[in-house]
Coordinates of C-alpha atoms and ligand atoms in Angstrom, one line a residue:
Chain C
M94 CA -107.8 12.3 -1.0
N95 CA -104.4 12.7 -2.6
P96 CA -103.5 9.8 -4.9
L97 CA -100.3 7.8 -4.3
V98 CA -99.6 7.1 -7.9
E99 CA -101.2 9.1 -10.8
L100 CA -101.0 8.6 -14.5
N101 CA -101.3 11.5 -16.9
N102 CA -101.9 10.8 -20.6
I103 CA -100.0 7.6 -20.5
T104 CA -99.4 5.7 -23.6
V105 CA -97.4 2.5 -24.1
K106 CA -96.5 1.4 -27.6
A107 CA -94.8 -1.8 -28.8
Q108 CA -93.8 -2.2 -32.4
N109 CA -96.1 0.7 -33.5
K110 CA -99.0 -0.8 -31.7
T111 CA -100.6 1.1 -28.9
I112 CA -101.1 -1.3 -26.0
L113 CA -102.0 1.3 -23.4
D114 CA -103.7 4.6 -23.8
I115 CA -104.8 6.1 -20.5
P116 CA -105.7 9.8 -20.1
E117 CA -105.9 9.6 -16.3
F118 CA -105.7 7.0 -13.6
Q119 CA -105.0 7.0 -9.9
I120 CA -104.2 4.7 -7.1
C121 CA -105.5 6.1 -3.7
A122 CA -104.1 5.2 -0.3
G123 CA -106.0 2.4 1.4
E124 CA -107.9 1.2 -1.5
F125 CA -108.0 -2.3 -2.9
L126 CA -108.2 -1.6 -6.6
G127 CA -109.2 -4.3 -9.1
I128 CA -108.3 -4.4 -12.7
M129 CA -110.3 -6.6 -15.0
G130 CA -110.5 -7.1 -18.7
P131 CA -110.1 -9.7 -21.5
N132 CA -106.8 -11.4 -22.4
G133 CA -104.4 -9.0 -24.1
A134 CA -106.3 -5.9 -22.9
G135 CA -103.2 -4.4 -21.3
K136 CA -103.8 -5.2 -17.6
S137 CA -100.3 -6.5 -16.9
T138 CA -98.8 -3.6 -18.8
L139 CA -100.8 -1.1 -16.8
L140 CA -99.7 -2.8 -13.5
K141 CA -96.0 -2.7 -14.5
V142 CA -96.4 1.0 -15.5
L143 CA -98.0 1.8 -12.2
A144 CA -95.3 0.0 -10.3
F145 CA -92.6 1.9 -12.2
L146 CA -91.3 -1.3 -13.7
E147 CA -92.1 -0.5 -17.3
K148 CA -91.3 2.7 -19.1
Q149 CA -94.2 4.5 -20.7
S150 CA -93.9 5.8 -24.3
G151 CA -95.6 9.1 -23.6
G152 CA -97.2 10.9 -20.7
E153 CA -96.1 11.3 -17.1
I154 CA -96.4 9.3 -13.9
L155 CA -96.6 11.0 -10.5
Y156 CA -95.8 9.7 -7.1
R157 CA -97.5 11.7 -4.3
G158 CA -98.0 14.6 -6.7
K159 CA -94.4 14.6 -7.9
V160 CA -93.4 13.7 -11.5
I161 CA -91.0 10.8 -11.6
P162 CA -88.5 11.2 -14.5
K163 CA -89.0 8.4 -17.0
G164 CA -86.3 5.8 -16.9
N165 CA -84.8 7.3 -13.8
V166 CA -86.8 5.8 -11.0
P167 CA -85.0 6.2 -7.6
L168 CA -84.3 2.9 -5.9
E169 CA -86.0 4.1 -2.7
L170 CA -89.2 4.7 -4.7
R171 CA -89.1 1.2 -6.3
R172 CA -88.5 -0.2 -2.9
K173 CA -91.8 1.2 -1.6
F174 CA -93.7 -1.3 -3.8
S175 CA -93.8 -5.0 -4.2
I176 CA -95.3 -7.3 -6.7
A177 CA -96.6 -10.9 -6.8
L178 CA -97.4 -12.6 -10.1
Q179 CA -99.3 -15.6 -11.2
Q180 CA -96.1 -17.7 -11.2
S181 CA -94.5 -17.7 -7.8
L182 CA -91.0 -17.3 -9.3
L183 CA -89.2 -18.5 -6.2
L184 CA -85.5 -18.9 -6.0
D185 CA -83.5 -22.0 -5.4
G186 CA -83.1 -21.9 -1.7
T187 CA -85.1 -22.4 1.5
V188 CA -88.5 -20.8 2.0
F189 CA -86.9 -18.7 4.7
H190 CA -84.3 -17.4 2.3
N191 CA -87.0 -16.6 -0.3
I192 CA -89.2 -14.7 2.1
A193 CA -86.2 -12.9 3.6
I194 CA -84.8 -11.7 0.2
G195 CA -86.5 -8.3 0.1
L196 CA -85.1 -7.5 3.5
T197 CA -81.7 -8.9 2.7
L198 CA -81.5 -6.7 -0.4
R199 CA -82.4 -3.7 1.8
K200 CA -79.6 -4.7 4.1
L201 CA -81.6 -5.1 7.3
P202 CA -79.7 -6.5 10.3
K203 CA -79.8 -10.4 10.4
G204 CA -81.7 -10.5 13.7
D205 CA -84.5 -8.2 12.5
I206 CA -84.8 -10.3 9.3
K207 CA -85.1 -13.5 11.4
D208 CA -87.9 -12.0 13.5
K209 CA -89.8 -10.6 10.6
V210 CA -89.6 -13.8 8.5
A211 CA -90.9 -15.8 11.5
H212 CA -93.8 -13.3 11.8
W213 CA -94.8 -13.5 8.2
L214 CA -94.3 -17.3 8.0
E215 CA -96.7 -17.5 10.9
L216 CA -99.3 -15.1 9.3
F217 CA -99.4 -17.1 6.1
G218 CA -99.5 -20.4 8.0
I219 CA -96.3 -21.8 6.5
S220 CA -93.9 -21.8 9.5
H221 CA -93.5 -25.6 9.0
L222 CA -92.1 -25.0 5.5
A223 CA -89.3 -22.6 6.6
K224 CA -86.4 -25.0 6.0
K225 CA -87.8 -26.6 2.8
N226 CA -86.5 -25.8 -0.7
A227 CA -88.9 -23.4 -2.2
L228 CA -88.7 -25.1 -5.6
Y229 CA -90.3 -28.3 -4.2
L230 CA -93.5 -26.7 -2.8
S231 CA -97.0 -27.3 -4.1
G232 CA -98.7 -24.5 -6.1
G233 CA -100.7 -23.3 -3.1
E234 CA -97.7 -23.3 -0.7
A235 CA -95.5 -21.6 -3.3
Q236 CA -98.1 -18.8 -3.7
R237 CA -98.2 -18.3 0.0
V238 CA -94.4 -17.9 0.0
N239 CA -94.7 -15.5 -2.9
L240 CA -97.3 -13.3 -1.1
A241 CA -95.3 -13.4 2.2
R242 CA -92.2 -12.4 0.3
A243 CA -94.1 -9.5 -1.2
M244 CA -95.7 -8.4 2.1
I245 CA -92.6 -8.7 4.4
V246 CA -91.2 -5.4 3.1
E247 CA -94.4 -3.7 4.2
P248 CA -95.0 -2.1 0.8
E249 CA -96.9 1.1 0.4
I250 CA -98.6 -0.5 -2.6
L251 CA -98.8 -4.2 -3.3
F252 CA -99.2 -5.1 -6.9
L253 CA -100.8 -8.4 -7.8
D254 CA -101.1 -10.0 -11.2
E255 CA -103.5 -13.0 -11.1
P256 CA -101.9 -14.5 -8.0
F257 CA -104.7 -17.0 -7.4
S258 CA -105.3 -18.0 -11.0
A259 CA -103.3 -21.2 -11.0
L260 CA -104.8 -22.6 -7.8
D261 CA -107.5 -25.1 -7.5
F262 CA -110.8 -23.9 -6.0
P263 CA -110.5 -24.9 -2.3
T264 CA -106.8 -23.8 -2.2
K265 CA -107.7 -20.5 -3.7
I266 CA -110.6 -19.9 -1.3
K267 CA -108.5 -20.6 1.8
L268 CA -105.6 -18.5 0.6
M269 CA -107.9 -15.6 -0.4
E270 CA -109.5 -15.6 3.0
D271 CA -106.2 -15.6 4.8
F272 CA -104.8 -13.0 2.5
K273 CA -107.8 -10.7 2.9
G274 CA -107.4 -10.8 6.7
I275 CA -103.7 -10.1 6.4
I276 CA -103.9 -7.2 4.1
E277 CA -106.8 -5.6 6.0
T278 CA -104.8 -5.8 9.2
A279 CA -101.7 -4.3 7.5
R280 CA -103.8 -1.7 5.8
T281 CA -101.8 -2.1 2.6
T282 CA -102.9 -0.4 -0.5
A283 CA -103.3 -3.0 -3.3
V284 CA -103.8 -3.2 -7.0
F285 CA -105.1 -6.5 -8.2
V286 CA -105.3 -7.8 -11.8
S287 CA -107.7 -10.7 -12.2
H288 CA -109.9 -12.5 -14.6
D289 CA -112.1 -13.9 -11.9
L290 CA -115.2 -12.1 -11.0
M291 CA -115.5 -14.0 -7.7
E292 CA -112.0 -12.9 -6.7
I293 CA -112.7 -9.3 -7.7
N294 CA -116.0 -9.3 -5.9
Y295 CA -114.5 -10.7 -2.7
L296 CA -111.3 -8.6 -2.5
T297 CA -111.6 -5.2 -4.2
N298 CA -113.5 -2.0 -3.3
R299 CA -112.8 -0.2 -6.5
L300 CA -112.8 -1.7 -10.0
A301 CA -111.4 -0.6 -13.4
I302 CA -112.4 -2.3 -16.5
I303 CA -109.8 -2.2 -19.2
V304 CA -110.4 -3.3 -22.8
N305 CA -108.0 -2.7 -25.8
G306 CA -105.6 -0.7 -23.7
E307 CA -108.3 1.8 -22.5
V308 CA -110.0 2.1 -19.2
K309 CA -113.7 1.7 -20.1
Q310 CA -115.2 2.2 -16.7
S311 CA -114.0 2.6 -13.1
G312 CA -115.7 3.1 -9.8
P313 CA -116.6 1.3 -6.6
T314 CA -116.7 -2.4 -7.3
P315 CA -120.4 -3.0 -6.5
R316 CA -121.5 0.0 -8.6
V317 CA -119.4 -1.1 -11.7
L318 CA -120.8 -4.6 -11.4
E319 CA -124.4 -3.5 -10.9
H320 CA -124.4 -0.6 -13.3
P321 CA -122.0 -1.6 -16.1
N322 CA -121.7 0.6 -19.1
S323 CA -121.9 -1.0 -22.5
S324 CA -118.2 -2.0 -22.7
T325 CA -118.3 -3.4 -19.3
A326 CA -121.5 -5.2 -19.9
S327 CA -120.3 -6.9 -23.0
F328 CA -117.2 -8.1 -21.2
L329 CA -119.2 -9.2 -18.2
N330 CA -122.0 -11.0 -20.2
E331 CA -120.0 -14.1 -20.6
W332 CA -119.5 -14.2 -16.8
K333 CA -123.1 -13.6 -16.1
K334 CA -124.1 -16.9 -17.8
F335 CA -122.3 -18.8 -15.1
Y336 CA -122.2 -16.4 -12.2
P337 CA -125.3 -14.5 -11.1
L338 CA -124.2 -11.2 -9.7
A339 CA -125.9 -11.4 -6.3
R340 CA -124.3 -9.3 -3.7
Chain N
M247 CA -52.7 -56.5 -19.9
E248 CA -49.0 -56.8 -19.0
L249 CA -48.5 -53.4 -20.4
L250 CA -51.1 -51.9 -18.2
I251 CA -49.7 -53.5 -15.0
D252 CA -46.2 -52.4 -16.0
G253 CA -47.6 -48.9 -16.5
I254 CA -49.3 -48.8 -13.1
K255 CA -46.1 -50.1 -11.4
K256 CA -44.0 -47.6 -13.2
A257 CA -46.4 -44.8 -12.3
I258 CA -46.4 -45.7 -8.6
D259 CA -42.6 -46.0 -8.8
M260 CA -42.2 -42.6 -10.5
I261 CA -44.5 -40.9 -8.0
L262 CA -43.0 -42.6 -4.9
S263 CA -39.4 -42.1 -6.0
G264 CA -40.2 -38.4 -6.3
D265 CA -38.7 -38.2 -9.8
R266 CA -37.9 -34.5 -10.0
E267 CA -38.4 -34.3 -13.7
V268 CA -41.9 -35.8 -13.5
F269 CA -42.7 -33.6 -10.6
A270 CA -41.6 -30.5 -12.6
I271 CA -43.7 -31.5 -15.6
T272 CA -46.7 -32.2 -13.5
W273 CA -46.4 -28.9 -11.6
L274 CA -46.0 -27.0 -14.9
T275 CA -49.1 -28.8 -16.3
L276 CA -51.1 -27.9 -13.3
K277 CA -49.9 -24.3 -13.3
V278 CA -50.5 -23.7 -17.0
C279 CA -53.9 -25.3 -17.0
L280 CA -55.1 -23.5 -13.9
I281 CA -53.9 -20.1 -15.1
S282 CA -55.6 -20.7 -18.5
I283 CA -58.9 -21.7 -17.0
L284 CA -58.8 -18.9 -14.5
I285 CA -58.3 -16.3 -17.2
S286 CA -60.9 -18.0 -19.4
T287 CA -63.3 -17.8 -16.5
F288 CA -62.5 -14.2 -15.7
I289 CA -63.2 -13.2 -19.2
G290 CA -65.8 -15.8 -20.3
L291 CA -68.1 -15.5 -17.3
P292 CA -68.8 -11.7 -17.6
L293 CA -68.9 -12.0 -21.3
G294 CA -71.3 -14.9 -21.2
I295 CA -73.5 -13.2 -18.7
F296 CA -73.6 -10.1 -20.8
L297 CA -74.5 -12.0 -23.9
G298 CA -77.1 -14.0 -22.1
L299 CA -78.9 -11.0 -20.5
T300 CA -78.7 -8.4 -23.2
R301 CA -80.0 -8.1 -26.8
F302 CA -78.1 -5.9 -29.2
K303 CA -77.3 -5.7 -32.9
G304 CA -74.7 -8.1 -33.9
R305 CA -75.2 -10.3 -30.8
R306 CA -76.2 -13.3 -32.8
I307 CA -73.2 -13.1 -35.1
L308 CA -70.9 -12.8 -32.1
L309 CA -72.6 -15.8 -30.5
L310 CA -72.2 -17.8 -33.7
F311 CA -68.4 -17.2 -33.8
I312 CA -68.2 -18.1 -30.1
N313 CA -70.1 -21.3 -30.8
I314 CA -67.8 -22.2 -33.7
G315 CA -64.9 -21.4 -31.4
M316 CA -66.1 -24.2 -29.1
G317 CA -65.1 -26.7 -31.7
L318 CA -61.9 -24.9 -32.7
P319 CA -59.3 -27.6 -33.4
P320 CA -56.3 -27.0 -31.1
V321 CA -53.8 -27.2 -33.9
V322 CA -55.6 -24.3 -35.6
A323 CA -55.4 -22.4 -32.3
G324 CA -51.8 -23.3 -32.1
L325 CA -51.1 -22.2 -35.6
W326 CA -52.7 -18.8 -34.9
I327 CA -50.8 -18.2 -31.7
T328 CA -47.6 -19.3 -33.4
M329 CA -48.1 -16.9 -36.2
L330 CA -49.0 -14.1 -33.8
L331 CA -45.8 -14.7 -31.7
W332 CA -43.5 -15.6 -34.6
R333 CA -40.3 -13.4 -34.6
S334 CA -41.6 -11.4 -37.5
G335 CA -45.3 -11.6 -36.4
P336 CA -47.3 -8.8 -34.7
L337 CA -46.2 -9.8 -31.2
G338 CA -42.9 -11.2 -32.2
D339 CA -41.0 -8.6 -30.2
L340 CA -42.3 -10.1 -27.0
T341 CA -40.4 -13.3 -27.7
L342 CA -43.1 -15.4 -26.1
L343 CA -43.0 -18.3 -28.6
Y344 CA -42.0 -21.6 -27.0
S345 CA -42.7 -20.3 -23.5
P346 CA -45.4 -21.4 -21.0
T347 CA -47.1 -18.1 -21.7
A348 CA -47.6 -19.2 -25.3
I349 CA -49.2 -22.4 -24.1
V350 CA -51.5 -20.4 -21.8
M351 CA -52.5 -18.2 -24.7
A352 CA -53.4 -21.2 -26.9
Q353 CA -55.3 -22.8 -24.1
I354 CA -57.3 -19.7 -23.4
L355 CA -58.2 -19.6 -27.1
V356 CA -59.7 -23.1 -27.0
S357 CA -61.4 -22.8 -23.6
L358 CA -62.7 -19.3 -23.6
P359 CA -65.5 -20.0 -26.2
I360 CA -66.7 -22.9 -24.1
V361 CA -66.9 -21.0 -20.9
T362 CA -68.5 -18.1 -22.6
S363 CA -71.1 -20.0 -24.6
L364 CA -72.2 -22.3 -21.8
T365 CA -72.5 -19.3 -19.4
C366 CA -74.5 -17.4 -22.0
T367 CA -76.8 -20.4 -22.5
A368 CA -77.5 -20.6 -18.8
F369 CA -78.3 -16.9 -18.4
Q370 CA -80.4 -16.8 -21.5
Q371 CA -82.8 -19.2 -19.9
I372 CA -83.7 -16.7 -17.1
S373 CA -87.2 -15.5 -18.0
E374 CA -88.1 -11.8 -18.4
K375 CA -90.7 -12.4 -15.6
M376 CA -88.0 -13.7 -13.3
L377 CA -85.8 -10.6 -14.0
L378 CA -88.8 -8.4 -13.4
Q379 CA -89.6 -10.1 -10.1
I380 CA -86.1 -9.8 -8.8
K381 CA -86.0 -6.1 -9.7
A382 CA -89.4 -5.7 -8.0
L383 CA -88.0 -7.2 -4.9
G384 CA -85.9 -4.1 -4.6
A385 CA -82.6 -5.4 -6.2
T386 CA -80.1 -3.0 -7.7
R387 CA -78.4 -4.2 -10.9
M388 CA -75.5 -5.5 -9.0
Q389 CA -77.7 -7.3 -6.5
T390 CA -79.6 -8.9 -9.4
L391 CA -76.4 -10.1 -10.9
I392 CA -75.3 -11.7 -7.6
I393 CA -78.7 -13.4 -7.2
L394 CA -78.5 -14.8 -10.7
I395 CA -75.0 -16.0 -10.3
K396 CA -76.0 -17.8 -7.1
Q397 CA -79.0 -19.3 -8.8
L398 CA -77.0 -20.5 -11.8
K399 CA -74.0 -21.7 -9.8
I400 CA -74.5 -25.3 -11.1
A401 CA -74.5 -24.3 -14.7
I402 CA -71.6 -21.8 -14.3
L403 CA -69.4 -24.5 -12.7
A404 CA -70.3 -26.9 -15.4
A405 CA -69.1 -24.4 -17.9
I406 CA -65.8 -24.0 -16.1
M407 CA -65.4 -27.8 -15.8
A408 CA -66.1 -28.2 -19.5
G409 CA -63.4 -25.5 -20.2
F410 CA -61.0 -27.2 -17.9
G411 CA -61.6 -30.5 -19.6
R412 CA -60.6 -29.0 -22.9
V413 CA -57.5 -27.3 -21.4
I414 CA -56.1 -30.4 -19.6
A415 CA -56.7 -32.7 -22.6
E416 CA -55.2 -30.3 -25.1
V417 CA -51.9 -31.3 -26.7
G418 CA -51.7 -30.1 -30.3
A419 CA -51.5 -26.4 -29.6
A420 CA -49.2 -26.9 -26.6
M421 CA -46.8 -28.9 -28.8
M422 CA -46.8 -26.2 -31.5
V423 CA -46.5 -23.1 -29.4
G424 CA -44.6 -24.6 -26.5
G425 CA -42.2 -26.8 -28.4
N426 CA -42.0 -29.5 -25.7
I427 CA -38.8 -28.1 -24.3
L428 CA -37.6 -30.0 -21.2
G429 CA -37.7 -27.9 -18.0
D430 CA -39.5 -25.1 -19.8
T431 CA -42.6 -26.0 -21.8
R432 CA -42.8 -29.7 -21.4
I433 CA -46.2 -30.6 -20.0
L434 CA -47.8 -34.0 -19.3
T435 CA -49.7 -34.3 -22.6
T436 CA -46.7 -33.4 -24.8
T437 CA -44.5 -35.7 -22.8
I438 CA -46.9 -38.6 -23.4
V439 CA -46.9 -37.9 -27.1
M440 CA -43.2 -37.9 -27.1
E441 CA -42.8 -41.1 -25.0
V442 CA -45.3 -42.9 -27.2
S443 CA -43.4 -42.0 -30.3
K444 CA -40.3 -43.4 -28.7
G445 CA -42.1 -46.6 -27.9
N446 CA -41.9 -46.1 -24.1
F447 CA -45.4 -47.2 -23.4
D448 CA -44.8 -47.8 -19.7
I449 CA -43.6 -44.3 -19.1
A450 CA -46.4 -42.9 -21.2
L451 CA -49.0 -44.9 -19.3
A452 CA -47.5 -43.8 -16.0
L453 CA -47.7 -40.2 -17.1
S454 CA -51.3 -40.7 -18.3
F455 CA -52.3 -41.9 -14.8
I456 CA -50.8 -38.7 -13.3
L457 CA -52.7 -36.6 -15.9
L458 CA -55.9 -38.4 -15.1
S459 CA -55.5 -38.0 -11.4
L460 CA -54.9 -34.3 -11.9
A461 CA -58.1 -34.0 -14.0
L462 CA -60.0 -36.0 -11.5
L463 CA -58.8 -33.9 -8.6
I464 CA -59.7 -30.6 -10.1
T465 CA -63.0 -31.8 -11.5
A466 CA -63.9 -33.4 -8.1
A467 CA -63.2 -30.1 -6.4
L468 CA -65.4 -28.2 -8.8
T469 CA -68.1 -30.8 -8.5
F470 CA -68.0 -30.5 -4.8
L471 CA -68.4 -26.8 -5.1
Q472 CA -71.2 -27.3 -7.5
Q473 CA -73.2 -29.8 -5.6
R474 CA -72.8 -28.8 -2.0
K475 CA -75.7 -27.5 0.1
R476 CA -78.7 -28.5 -2.0
I477 CA -81.7 -28.3 0.2
S478 CA -84.6 -30.5 -0.4
Ligands
LIG164 N1 -92.9 -6.3 -25.2 C1 -94.0 -6.4 -26.0 N2 -93.9 -6.3 -27.3 C2 -94.9 -6.4 -28.1 N3 -96.2 -6.5 -27.6 C3 -96.4 -6.6 -26.3 C4 -95.3 -6.5 -25.4 N4 -95.8 -6.7 -24.2 C5 -97.1 -6.8 -24.3 N5 -97.5 -6.7 -25.6 C6 -98.8 -6.8 -26.1 O1 -99.6 -5.9 -25.4 C7 -100.9 -6.4 -25.2 C8 -101.3 -6.3 -23.7 O2 -100.5 -7.2 -23.0 P1 -100.7 -7.5 -21.5 O3 -99.8 -8.5 -21.1 O4 -100.6 -6.2 -20.7 O5 -102.2 -8.0 -21.5 P2 -103.1 -8.6 -20.3 O6 -104.3 -7.8 -20.2 O7 -102.3 -8.7 -19.1 O8 -103.4 -10.0 -20.9 P3 -103.6 -11.4 -20.1 O9 -105.0 -11.4 -19.5 O10 -103.5 -12.4 -21.1 O11 -102.6 -11.5 -19.0 C9 -101.0 -7.8 -25.8 O12 -101.6 -7.7 -27.0 C10 -99.5 -8.1 -25.9 O13 -99.3 -9.0 -27.0
LIG165 MG1 -101.5 -10.3 -17.9

């Protein structure tokens, strides 16, 4: 299958330090790709590079086989993607306004915006919050708004950087279940950075392990978890103590 | 106490009797102050936004000078503008000294640093992550700017109010570059200074009430703009 986004010999350097060194990497249509690795491994950097939000120091990034000139990413291309981070980063305004913003920026007609926002509020089970100020929501509610805001533009690829990390366990489980249903229905391609093996296990179908700015292993999630290579194994060992890998 | 009551009586008298001289002075004060703060806002807002959102060499030094400028004594500002506009000075040919324009220039000099610095402070607090998120939502640079200005409306209006407070209270520079010429450059603050020196406390007090009302009115309008439509 043709990849949507493809990295070729990508390096990212900051202050003479290489934080990312990736000979090749792909995002394929329809997959839910997990990215896992220790703190400071370069996961967030990789995510930003894949979403055309951070300039690489070397190498090329392709979208549907076409090289995208560095530092000159067309707006239409940027607008095919959306991103949700660990912090919900909502704006001061109503929940409605927050979820609508991607469409407002794309200058959709007011009527369409209203209908779509209503639809996504409903899907995420937050219709009752529409008129509340987004800054006064609970963590779980705010993250639902954040995800709805990212999904409403019907992105070709949804990028997620630890969106569930700050939630308590029951809140996380409920949101993950809802989210999985939503994203499967929408058939959105997703890239998901997480520290949490349970989240990775539940959501992703492909997994890349990244340590020290390098991809150490990648493949179907069950295979990577059941047959980890030495780098992956040493990273996963800590987890195994607390979480038996039964699938 | 008697003085205060006399002052209030006098003020009401002066306002009700429609004293043309008082009216002219008040009008000029309002005009000069509003023009000054408007220009300071038009320059200071973009400058503050730029300084708050970008990082470049020399930025900190520039910021340091602007911050020092916040405490610039008005008489020093007045001195500079006077020297600039003096007949043999660099802009002497414009013959602007002792004109309302000169007062506006001095008031811009003392209020621009305040507007700029406070705006910069507000924009500097926007996190990298927030900027990234807004960009990722599909915003162009211009759209990002509009979102940020809306988000920081409260801080921006506070910056403008602080600048306006400086402008309306200012007297030293206005005295120096305006000359307190009746019908031309006499504004409320300079008139108050003059009346006090003549011992006319009742008139001075009356004028001070007018000045306070003016400040109150403008600040109230800005506060209204700042505080409206907060959703909870
Ligand atoms: N702008 C920058 N300047 C210097 N170093 C940076 C910069 N951005 C990231 N780094 C460094 O690059 C490395 C990778 O950062 P990154 O945020 O991608 O890691 P991560 O895998 O997402 O970590 P975490 O699990 O803590 O989120 C870190 O060592 C970080 O300190
Ligand atoms: Mg990270």
